[in-house]
XYZ file of C-alpha atoms in Angstrom:
641
model
C -61.002 -6.170 34.948
C -57.505 -5.198 36.150
C -55.960 -1.807 35.496
C -53.447 -3.399 33.108
C -56.217 -4.983 31.046
C -58.061 -1.654 30.967
C -54.925 0.134 29.757
C -54.358 -2.410 26.978
C -58.008 -2.284 25.901
C -58.007 1.517 25.810
C -54.736 1.539 23.961
C -56.050 -0.852 21.314
C -59.336 1.025 21.009
C -57.787 4.496 20.632
C -54.779 3.559 18.544
C -56.780 4.019 15.328
C -57.449 7.624 16.362
C -53.810 8.230 17.262
C -52.194 7.025 14.032
C -51.509 10.499 12.601
C -50.459 11.749 16.042
C -47.999 8.846 16.220
C -46.785 9.632 12.702
C -46.268 13.304 13.541
C -44.485 12.389 16.774
C -42.216 9.889 14.991
C -41.523 12.463 12.292
C -40.762 15.196 14.859
C -38.385 12.986 16.846
C -36.662 11.715 13.697
C -36.252 15.237 12.365
C -34.975 16.621 15.653
C -32.583 13.727 16.296
C -31.109 13.911 12.786
C -30.876 17.690 13.126
C -29.003 17.457 16.431
C -26.841 14.653 15.032
C -25.698 17.088 12.342
C -24.927 19.632 15.043
C -22.559 17.192 16.766
C -21.071 15.814 13.542
C -17.287 16.494 13.257
C -17.777 18.069 9.808
C -20.052 20.718 11.332
C -17.657 21.734 14.088
C -15.712 24.967 14.006
C -12.589 23.037 13.084
C -14.352 21.165 10.275
C -14.930 22.132 6.696
C -18.382 23.599 7.332
C -18.934 26.122 10.100
C -22.638 25.509 10.495
C -23.083 24.126 14.001
C -23.972 27.541 15.469
C -26.810 27.988 12.989
C -28.031 24.454 13.649
C -27.994 25.131 17.382
C -30.246 28.172 17.007
C -32.519 26.295 14.611
C -32.808 23.360 17.030
C -34.273 25.716 19.650
C -36.902 26.941 17.174
C -37.564 23.325 16.244
C -38.258 22.510 19.906
C -40.773 25.369 20.148
C -42.627 24.269 16.986
C -42.764 20.619 18.040
C -43.746 21.409 21.648
C -46.636 23.678 20.621
C -47.857 21.114 18.120
C -47.747 18.162 20.539
C -49.472 20.140 23.284
C -52.225 21.225 20.898
C -52.674 17.762 19.400
C -52.878 16.149 22.823
C -55.476 18.711 23.945
C -57.647 17.799 20.936
C -57.423 14.088 21.695
C -58.177 14.584 25.384
C -61.253 16.589 24.382
C -62.414 13.755 22.116
C -62.039 11.327 25.041
C -63.854 13.534 27.536
C -66.941 11.276 27.612
C -64.710 8.286 28.253
C -63.115 10.133 31.179
C -66.593 11.000 32.450
C -67.637 7.325 32.289
C -64.569 6.337 34.310
C -65.688 8.757 37.024
C -69.253 7.419 36.903
C -68.068 3.874 37.648
C -66.179 5.119 40.690
C -62.639 5.836 39.507
C -60.983 8.847 41.128
C -59.477 11.623 39.020
C -55.978 10.683 40.180
C -56.518 7.063 39.121
C -57.841 8.175 35.707
C -54.804 10.404 35.308
C -52.464 7.500 36.120
C -54.259 5.315 33.562
C -53.953 7.960 30.825
C -50.345 8.670 31.789
C -49.338 5.007 31.355
C -51.221 4.835 28.077
C -49.521 8.022 26.787
C -46.178 6.815 28.118
C -46.379 3.698 25.952
C -47.451 5.604 22.830
C -45.093 8.543 23.355
C -41.855 6.758 24.154
C -42.623 3.937 21.723
C -42.917 6.572 19.013
C -39.727 8.199 20.272
C -37.788 4.946 19.910
C -39.002 4.520 16.327
C -38.269 8.182 15.577
C -34.706 7.977 16.908
C -34.035 4.877 14.812
C -35.378 6.557 11.660
C -33.507 9.772 12.449
C -30.238 7.860 12.776
C -30.914 5.933 9.565
C -31.504 9.071 7.480
C -28.883 11.290 9.152
C -26.229 10.296 6.615
C -28.605 11.066 3.746
C -29.403 14.457 5.271
C -25.701 15.231 5.748
C -25.049 14.301 2.118
C -27.850 16.625 1.081
C -26.369 19.404 3.205
C -22.934 18.990 1.608
C -24.561 19.003 -1.831
C -26.485 22.211 -1.142
C -23.493 24.109 0.275
C -21.171 22.769 -2.451
C -18.696 21.120 -0.085
C -16.612 18.157 -1.218
C -16.751 16.014 1.926
C -17.566 12.374 2.627
C -20.684 11.932 4.800
C -20.103 9.253 7.427
C -22.771 7.668 9.616
C -22.165 8.673 13.253
C -24.315 7.749 16.230
C -23.969 10.617 18.674
C -24.665 9.866 22.324
C -24.790 13.610 22.977
C -27.539 13.957 20.337
C -29.414 11.003 21.875
C -29.197 12.495 25.379
C -30.351 15.915 24.151
C -33.290 14.372 22.259
C -34.387 12.324 25.276
C -34.184 15.332 27.607
C -36.114 17.616 25.229
C -38.935 15.183 24.498
C -39.135 14.032 28.100
C -39.663 17.668 29.048
C -42.386 18.012 26.406
C -44.028 14.845 27.764
C -44.098 16.332 31.263
C -45.768 19.467 29.865
C -48.360 17.321 28.091
C -49.114 15.401 31.259
C -49.366 18.634 33.262
C -51.952 20.079 30.849
C -53.876 16.797 30.904
C -53.892 16.760 34.718
C -55.193 20.353 34.833
C -57.938 19.474 32.352
C -59.105 16.446 34.345
C -59.015 18.289 37.668
C -61.005 21.272 36.337
C -63.802 19.319 34.644
C -66.891 18.008 36.386
C -68.654 14.848 35.212
C -71.418 16.893 33.593
C -69.001 19.216 31.778
C -67.024 16.236 30.448
C -70.119 14.958 28.669
C -70.776 18.421 27.206
C -67.268 19.169 25.910
C -67.630 17.506 22.516
C -71.146 18.794 21.969
C -70.336 22.458 22.478
C -70.747 24.591 19.391
C -67.951 26.588 17.827
C -69.249 30.067 17.327
C -72.308 29.116 15.265
C -73.918 32.505 14.975
C -77.094 32.832 12.934
C -76.755 36.463 11.971
C -73.748 38.677 11.352
C -73.438 41.664 13.655
C -72.543 45.166 12.499
C -69.084 44.773 14.014
C -68.527 41.580 11.998
C -69.481 43.419 8.819
C -66.974 46.169 9.675
C -64.305 43.614 10.610
C -64.898 41.713 7.378
C -64.393 44.771 5.190
C -61.506 46.037 7.327
C -59.656 42.704 7.072
C -59.651 42.787 3.275
C -58.686 46.483 3.190
C -55.783 45.987 5.639
C -54.335 43.052 3.700
C -54.681 44.942 0.398
C -53.037 48.066 1.857
C -50.150 45.971 3.205
C -49.661 44.447 -0.235
C -49.752 47.863 -1.891
C -47.166 49.403 0.451
C -44.881 46.390 -0.098
C -44.856 47.175 -3.819
C -43.813 50.782 -3.073
C -40.733 49.959 -0.994
C -37.516 51.686 -2.117
C -39.517 54.286 -4.010
C -39.917 57.982 -3.149
C -39.806 58.723 0.581
C -39.573 55.006 1.414
C -35.929 54.891 0.298
C -34.779 56.462 3.594
C -33.996 54.348 6.662
C -36.837 55.846 8.698
C -39.223 55.486 5.780
C -38.300 51.819 5.328
C -38.732 51.091 9.039
C -42.165 52.737 9.165
C -43.260 51.033 5.934
C -42.122 47.569 7.031
C -43.776 47.982 10.441
C -47.005 48.984 8.726
C -46.817 46.037 6.302
C -46.206 43.546 9.099
C -48.970 44.922 11.335
C -51.555 45.358 8.584
C -51.079 41.888 7.092
C -51.114 40.027 10.431
C -54.044 41.962 11.919
C -55.787 41.936 8.543
C -55.348 38.156 8.350
C -56.956 37.745 11.777
C -59.859 40.007 10.785
C -60.117 38.091 7.506
C -60.707 34.789 9.293
C -62.813 36.394 12.016
C -65.087 38.427 9.791
C -64.181 38.603 6.097
C -64.772 34.917 5.377
C -68.206 34.991 7.006
C -68.955 38.331 5.353
C -68.177 37.008 1.847
C -69.915 33.687 2.551
C -73.018 35.522 3.726
C -73.039 37.573 0.513
C -72.842 34.370 -1.520
C -75.657 32.820 0.490
C -77.885 35.890 0.031
C -77.147 35.893 -3.681
C -78.515 32.350 -3.818
C -81.667 33.539 -2.007
C -81.556 30.438 0.165
C -81.542 27.986 -2.773
C -78.246 26.163 -2.260
C -77.288 22.644 -3.221
C -75.719 20.153 -0.813
C -72.169 21.061 -1.913
C -72.690 24.744 -1.144
C -74.381 23.997 2.186
C -71.505 21.842 3.452
C -68.732 24.152 2.224
C -70.306 27.498 3.180
C -71.342 26.270 6.623
C -67.727 25.377 7.374
C -66.514 28.774 6.187
C -69.164 30.720 8.107
C -69.229 28.901 11.412
C -65.868 27.207 11.842
C -63.260 29.675 10.602
C -64.400 32.348 13.026
C -63.715 30.157 16.064
C -60.386 29.051 14.560
C -59.338 32.592 13.574
C -56.315 32.839 15.889
C -55.052 29.363 15.008
C -55.447 29.987 11.272
C -53.750 33.389 11.580
C -50.710 31.803 13.229
C -50.581 29.003 10.647
C -50.927 31.435 7.742
C -48.332 33.885 9.086
C -45.708 31.257 9.880
C -46.392 29.487 6.554
C -45.811 32.786 4.733
C -42.632 33.349 6.745
C -41.333 29.864 5.966
C -42.149 30.119 2.242
C -40.713 33.642 2.014
C -37.426 32.843 3.766
C -37.000 29.626 1.812
C -37.710 31.421 -1.476
C -35.246 34.228 -0.693
C -32.474 31.825 0.339
C -33.107 29.726 -2.778
C -33.032 32.875 -4.919
C -29.619 33.666 -3.462
C -28.395 30.101 -3.989
C -29.886 29.931 -7.488
C -28.235 33.239 -8.440
C -24.812 32.441 -6.948
C -23.145 31.845 -10.306
C -24.487 34.984 -12.002
C -23.744 37.128 -8.939
C -20.162 35.862 -8.939
C -19.859 36.762 -12.629
C -21.139 40.266 -11.865
C -18.637 40.837 -9.086
C -15.773 39.233 -10.973
C -16.424 38.939 -14.734
C -13.159 36.994 -15.116
C -11.865 33.988 -13.200
C -9.538 36.371 -11.346
C -10.088 40.146 -11.194
C -7.061 42.181 -10.121
C -6.928 45.984 -9.889
C -3.141 46.273 -9.441
C -1.121 45.822 -12.639
C 2.109 44.685 -10.966
C 0.360 42.102 -8.786
C -1.590 40.865 -11.792
C 1.586 40.291 -13.812
C 3.247 38.535 -10.867
C 0.235 36.246 -10.398
C 0.159 35.491 -14.131
C 3.825 34.426 -13.962
C 3.057 32.213 -10.957
C 0.249 30.501 -12.850
C 2.515 29.957 -15.827
C 5.268 28.491 -13.627
C 2.763 26.081 -12.030
C 1.474 24.903 -15.399
C -1.896 26.710 -15.474
C -2.758 27.639 -19.053
C -4.531 30.986 -18.992
C -5.277 34.190 -20.837
C -5.629 37.715 -19.550
C -7.040 41.024 -20.647
C -6.371 44.552 -19.443
C -8.768 47.493 -19.353
C -7.794 51.085 -18.653
C -10.137 52.757 -16.151
C -10.414 56.513 -15.603
C -11.984 58.181 -12.565
C -13.817 61.185 -14.017
C -16.191 63.757 -12.497
C -19.656 64.171 -14.051
C -22.858 66.127 -13.639
C -25.529 63.380 -13.801
C -28.531 65.364 -12.572
C -30.387 65.042 -15.885
C -30.322 61.216 -16.079
C -31.386 60.403 -12.489
C -35.029 59.374 -12.117
C -35.225 59.912 -8.323
C -35.865 62.641 -5.789
C -32.546 64.495 -5.807
C -33.037 65.743 -2.236
C -32.636 62.160 -0.969
C -29.296 61.621 -2.735
C -26.320 61.183 -0.411
C -23.848 62.457 -3.016
C -23.458 65.567 -5.123
C -25.261 64.744 -8.380
C -23.737 67.819 -10.038
C -20.183 66.672 -9.284
C -19.836 62.931 -8.744
C -17.027 60.557 -9.693
C -17.750 57.764 -12.195
C -15.294 55.145 -13.497
C -15.007 55.360 -17.300
C -13.780 52.819 -19.858
C -13.465 52.830 -23.634
C -15.977 51.226 -25.974
C -13.228 48.846 -27.112
C -13.518 47.018 -23.779
C -17.203 46.226 -24.387
C -17.964 43.585 -27.035
C -20.099 44.636 -30.003
C -20.415 48.266 -28.971
C -19.833 51.205 -31.304
C -20.459 54.695 -29.934
C -20.431 58.089 -31.591
C -17.889 60.585 -30.263
C -20.505 62.620 -28.336
C -22.334 59.608 -26.847
C -21.990 57.780 -23.531
C -23.519 54.598 -22.104
C -23.361 52.959 -18.701
C -22.876 49.313 -17.861
C -22.615 47.104 -14.778
C -25.827 47.905 -12.928
C -28.053 45.566 -10.938
C -31.592 45.670 -9.578
C -30.421 46.600 -6.081
C -28.796 49.827 -7.248
C -31.612 50.488 -9.699
C -34.088 50.400 -6.789
C -32.110 53.116 -4.967
C -30.723 55.179 -7.843
C -32.959 54.761 -10.873
C -31.551 55.915 -14.207
C -33.512 57.253 -17.162
C -33.303 55.719 -20.612
C -31.767 58.851 -22.094
C -30.642 62.319 -21.181
C -27.503 64.422 -20.961
C -24.390 64.104 -18.791
C -21.555 66.602 -18.453
C -17.915 65.627 -18.015
C -16.227 68.114 -15.705
C -12.523 68.599 -16.351
C -10.253 71.045 -14.555
C -10.740 73.946 -16.963
C -13.877 73.192 -18.981
C -16.723 70.716 -19.429
C -17.956 68.444 -22.207
C -21.600 67.511 -22.691
C -22.337 63.928 -23.743
C -25.593 62.317 -24.856
C -26.571 59.474 -22.503
C -27.682 56.400 -24.506
C -29.012 54.087 -21.774
C -27.884 51.316 -19.480
C -26.412 47.842 -20.010
C -26.562 45.200 -17.275
C -23.409 43.228 -18.099
C -20.308 43.764 -15.997
C -17.111 44.345 -17.989
C -14.753 44.967 -15.087
C -14.826 44.116 -11.397
C -17.684 45.489 -9.302
C -14.963 46.962 -7.061
C -15.191 50.069 -9.222
C -18.943 50.478 -8.678
C -19.130 49.988 -4.908
C -21.314 52.705 -3.371
C -21.891 54.654 -6.570
C -23.083 54.734 -10.154
C -22.159 52.082 -12.747
C -19.300 52.133 -15.232
C -19.393 54.825 -17.899
C -18.565 53.787 -21.471
C -17.450 56.383 -24.023
C -16.097 56.240 -27.565
C -12.408 55.504 -28.103
C -11.904 59.074 -29.366
C -13.530 60.588 -26.280
C -11.639 58.223 -24.008
C -8.286 59.328 -25.462
C -9.214 62.977 -24.873
C -10.111 62.219 -21.240
C -6.949 60.156 -20.803
C -4.807 63.212 -21.614
C -6.132 64.883 -18.464
C -6.655 61.876 -16.175
C -4.332 59.139 -14.972
C -5.729 55.661 -15.776
C -5.615 52.613 -13.558
C -5.314 49.130 -15.031
C -7.853 46.378 -14.468
C -6.591 42.882 -15.288
C -8.838 39.888 -15.865
C -7.241 36.433 -15.872
C -9.110 33.391 -17.198
C -8.020 29.761 -16.935
C -8.236 27.457 -19.925
C -9.371 24.598 -17.656
C -12.204 25.674 -15.332
C -11.850 22.516 -13.245
C -8.557 23.859 -11.859
C -10.098 27.013 -10.364
C -9.842 25.755 -6.788
C -6.160 24.884 -7.145
C -5.453 28.240 -8.791
C -7.257 30.024 -5.965
C -4.744 28.580 -3.499
C -1.986 30.346 -5.440
C -4.165 33.473 -5.527
C -4.462 33.270 -1.735
C -0.757 32.631 -1.223
C -0.020 35.753 -3.277
C -2.030 37.825 -0.771
C -4.700 38.745 -3.298
C -7.663 37.051 -1.590
C -7.988 39.651 1.173
C -10.347 42.606 0.745
C -12.503 43.523 -2.239
C -9.913 44.990 -4.607
C -9.027 41.601 -6.070
C -11.530 38.790 -6.488
C -11.781 35.178 -7.536
C -15.027 34.278 -9.318
C -14.816 30.678 -8.059
C -14.350 31.812 -4.450
C -17.224 34.328 -4.608
C -19.560 31.665 -6.012
C -18.456 29.009 -3.521
C -18.801 31.355 -0.544
C -22.279 32.415 -1.672
C -23.388 28.805 -2.055
C -21.984 27.788 1.318
C -23.467 30.692 3.245
C -26.900 30.739 1.629
C -26.968 26.965 1.220
C -26.622 26.569 4.979
C -29.383 29.119 5.553
C -31.628 27.409 3.008
C -30.998 23.991 4.558
C -31.931 25.215 8.044
C -34.984 27.148 6.830
C -36.110 24.125 4.794
C -35.824 21.917 7.878
C -37.855 24.305 9.999
C -40.331 24.930 7.187
C -40.866 21.212 6.644
C -41.405 20.700 10.365
C -43.972 23.481 10.520
C -45.685 22.257 7.365
C -46.109 18.759 8.818
C -47.212 19.993 12.234
C -49.636 22.628 10.938
C -51.044 20.172 8.411
C -51.581 17.657 11.187
C -53.265 20.266 13.378
C -55.727 21.165 10.610
C -56.308 17.464 10.003
C -56.976 16.874 13.713
C -59.458 19.759 13.659
C -61.241 18.127 10.734
C -61.360 14.821 12.610
C -62.913 16.633 15.558
C -65.440 18.444 13.355
C -66.239 15.227 11.502
C -67.231 13.497 14.746
C -69.372 16.500 15.747
C -71.133 16.522 12.369
C -71.742 12.766 12.107
C -75.387 13.149 13.201
C -75.934 15.723 10.450
C -74.650 13.268 7.857
C -77.002 10.618 9.202
C -79.973 12.966 8.731
C -78.825 13.922 5.224
C -78.464 10.264 4.284
C -82.003 9.571 5.526
C -83.261 12.482 3.421
C -81.991 10.686 0.341
C -78.580 12.204 -0.328
C -76.038 9.649 -1.519
C -72.496 9.182 -0.286
C -71.300 10.782 -3.522
C -73.399 13.895 -2.855
C -72.014 14.265 0.641
C -68.464 13.513 -0.455
C -68.561 16.228 -3.118
C -69.709 18.690 -0.466
C -66.902 17.548 1.843
C -64.354 18.034 -0.939
C -65.546 21.621 -1.343
C -65.363 22.096 2.409
C -61.760 20.817 2.598
C -60.831 22.967 -0.363
C -61.817 25.980 1.758
C -60.401 24.696 5.071
C -56.979 23.883 3.646
C -56.982 26.042 0.526
C -57.818 29.412 2.096
C -54.919 29.399 4.648
C -52.578 28.105 1.936
C -53.682 30.736 -0.597
C -53.378 33.618 1.884
C -49.969 32.318 3.019
C -48.766 32.126 -0.592
C -49.998 35.664 -1.288
C -48.275 36.997 1.848
C -45.005 35.321 0.877
C -45.275 36.470 -2.759
C -45.568 40.159 -1.877
C -42.873 39.827 0.798
C -40.426 38.239 -1.648
C -41.392 40.582 -4.490
C -40.616 43.659 -2.390
C -36.935 42.886 -1.786
C -35.843 39.808 -3.756
C -33.184 41.780 -5.673
C -31.089 42.019 -2.509
C -30.586 38.241 -2.698
C -30.067 37.560 -6.393
C -31.051 38.359 -9.953
C -33.644 35.633 -10.625
C -37.012 35.479 -8.873
C -39.618 33.447 -10.732
C -38.020 30.013 -11.045
C -36.835 29.742 -7.395
C -40.010 31.249 -5.945
C -42.396 29.134 -8.021
C -40.444 25.965 -7.234
C -40.638 26.620 -3.494
C -44.331 27.481 -3.648
C -45.074 24.437 -5.801
C -43.355 21.991 -3.447
C -44.987 23.553 -0.373
C -48.427 23.421 -1.999
C -48.007 19.786 -3.046
C -46.953 18.669 0.441
C -49.660 20.728 2.117
C -52.327 19.279 -0.170
C -51.603 15.791 1.139
C -53.282 16.660 4.443
C -56.362 17.953 2.615
C -56.558 14.639 0.765
C -56.187 12.702 4.034
C -59.019 14.704 5.596
C -61.296 13.877 2.638
C -60.487 10.191 3.090
C -61.287 10.463 6.800
C -64.636 12.136 6.081
C -65.364 9.376 3.586
C -65.112 6.912 6.446
C -67.300 9.122 8.683
C -69.993 9.339 5.983
C -69.884 5.559 5.562
C -70.442 5.115 9.310
C -73.236 7.719 9.403
C -75.896 5.175 8.411
């Protein structure tokens, strides 16, 4: 038999084992090529409408790292599964260098064949991806299909480099192994320990305690001493360290510890489902602890970042309304009147309202629900903007009462206000005590007045007139268009009038559009990286199950001979895969939930819908690999007898 015939035979024989590897490789190449194509697209350049090429460039580097690690790991698993075949080649007289050349040619065909398919698919979907990007960032551009030679060259160079790394690791493996060790590679056990040691008991308990303590501290962020910069840094460092180390201990000891408790509770009387599932938890997760820790941590990071960016994107409209409650918010009366005249001259039907704003000094010590020593302003003499009750719809206050409005969760986390209490207005000669009646969330005037301080104070019309006699009011003007579809055109006039610079004057449309563009680009990049990691990590877990399935085939043969049916074994395998895929997914979801819950209010004002949508999609996609592994085991069980 010639070397060419041997290569073709091996290729045909092993192709059925490489199908998911080929899929993952095609997917990785397609994703990377389409990603780089976006980077070189004219619309993504600095002179284009979307300035996102820099972010894509950074993300492409991370994408290379994820794909490279995955392909190296996957290839190592497949080389291990073919170790006996390599040993047989040596037994019939083939040198290690000749075996390496044979495997190199075989991998060359599979690898670069998959690359060609991946590049074609990546080019085909690049327009669709660009359209999706424009949709997410709210940009009105036409997505054209461009074939970038620069993107092609970069893709070929990157994946050729990864191929060389794969071949180098394969060469080292072949050179290091003896014939005897090659036949023992697949039969080596993976940490199958009969009895738990004292250290494993301690590690098991410690893992659960560390994760729980990390979760608890995350719920206490921005409270008490943790509101300071040093306190936040120490708390976040502790959370990160405790959850990551705790996750490793969890897989190394906690899973076996809990499984052992369950087994003892059964007193040795376990059915076939419990035997198959608990054995996987007790003996496999320990040896895979580092791998599962990495997968869980990066999964949590991907879910958390995607959820936070989606929260920001989802909340863009409401955040814009908070910062600018009117289509155009102007704090200078003369400029507001001039802009109104410009709109009228250009045919923009609009209305406007004016609100008088006073800057008054108050003693607010009694209504603050925080440690006063940590306050960076004088709570006994602080300036608060004040408006009349007539500016707030459906509000009627008594003369001695005062409310506050225009507060968000970010400020509430730093400067928490009580539901009631007493405030004192400090004038030049005397003071007036007012009864504080609580807090409203709606913004009545621009958030320019609340930057770096407390929200807007609202007093009765009678009290406001008394304060106005001693204080000079400023005029806030809110302009609203009759036709919302003309906001973009009106903003051009707003910009030409010199009102778009700074934070004193704002356009609601521009604030919303900017938020969607900035966070939409971040979400798009994070989603790309998250999807890549999800596919690669899912494939890695699937490959591990393929490897374990081959190792356990003899056990299934014995169980079949003892009288257990395929259905019995399959139900046990389903329980096993529920643990193998479900435990890392569940821990990753919990990590991401507590991470998002601790600081989501910095990104928007809605948490549950965006977070649950992200988690739901991630779980659904991740579950596909668990289903594939069950189908693979079904085939293994069928072949067991």
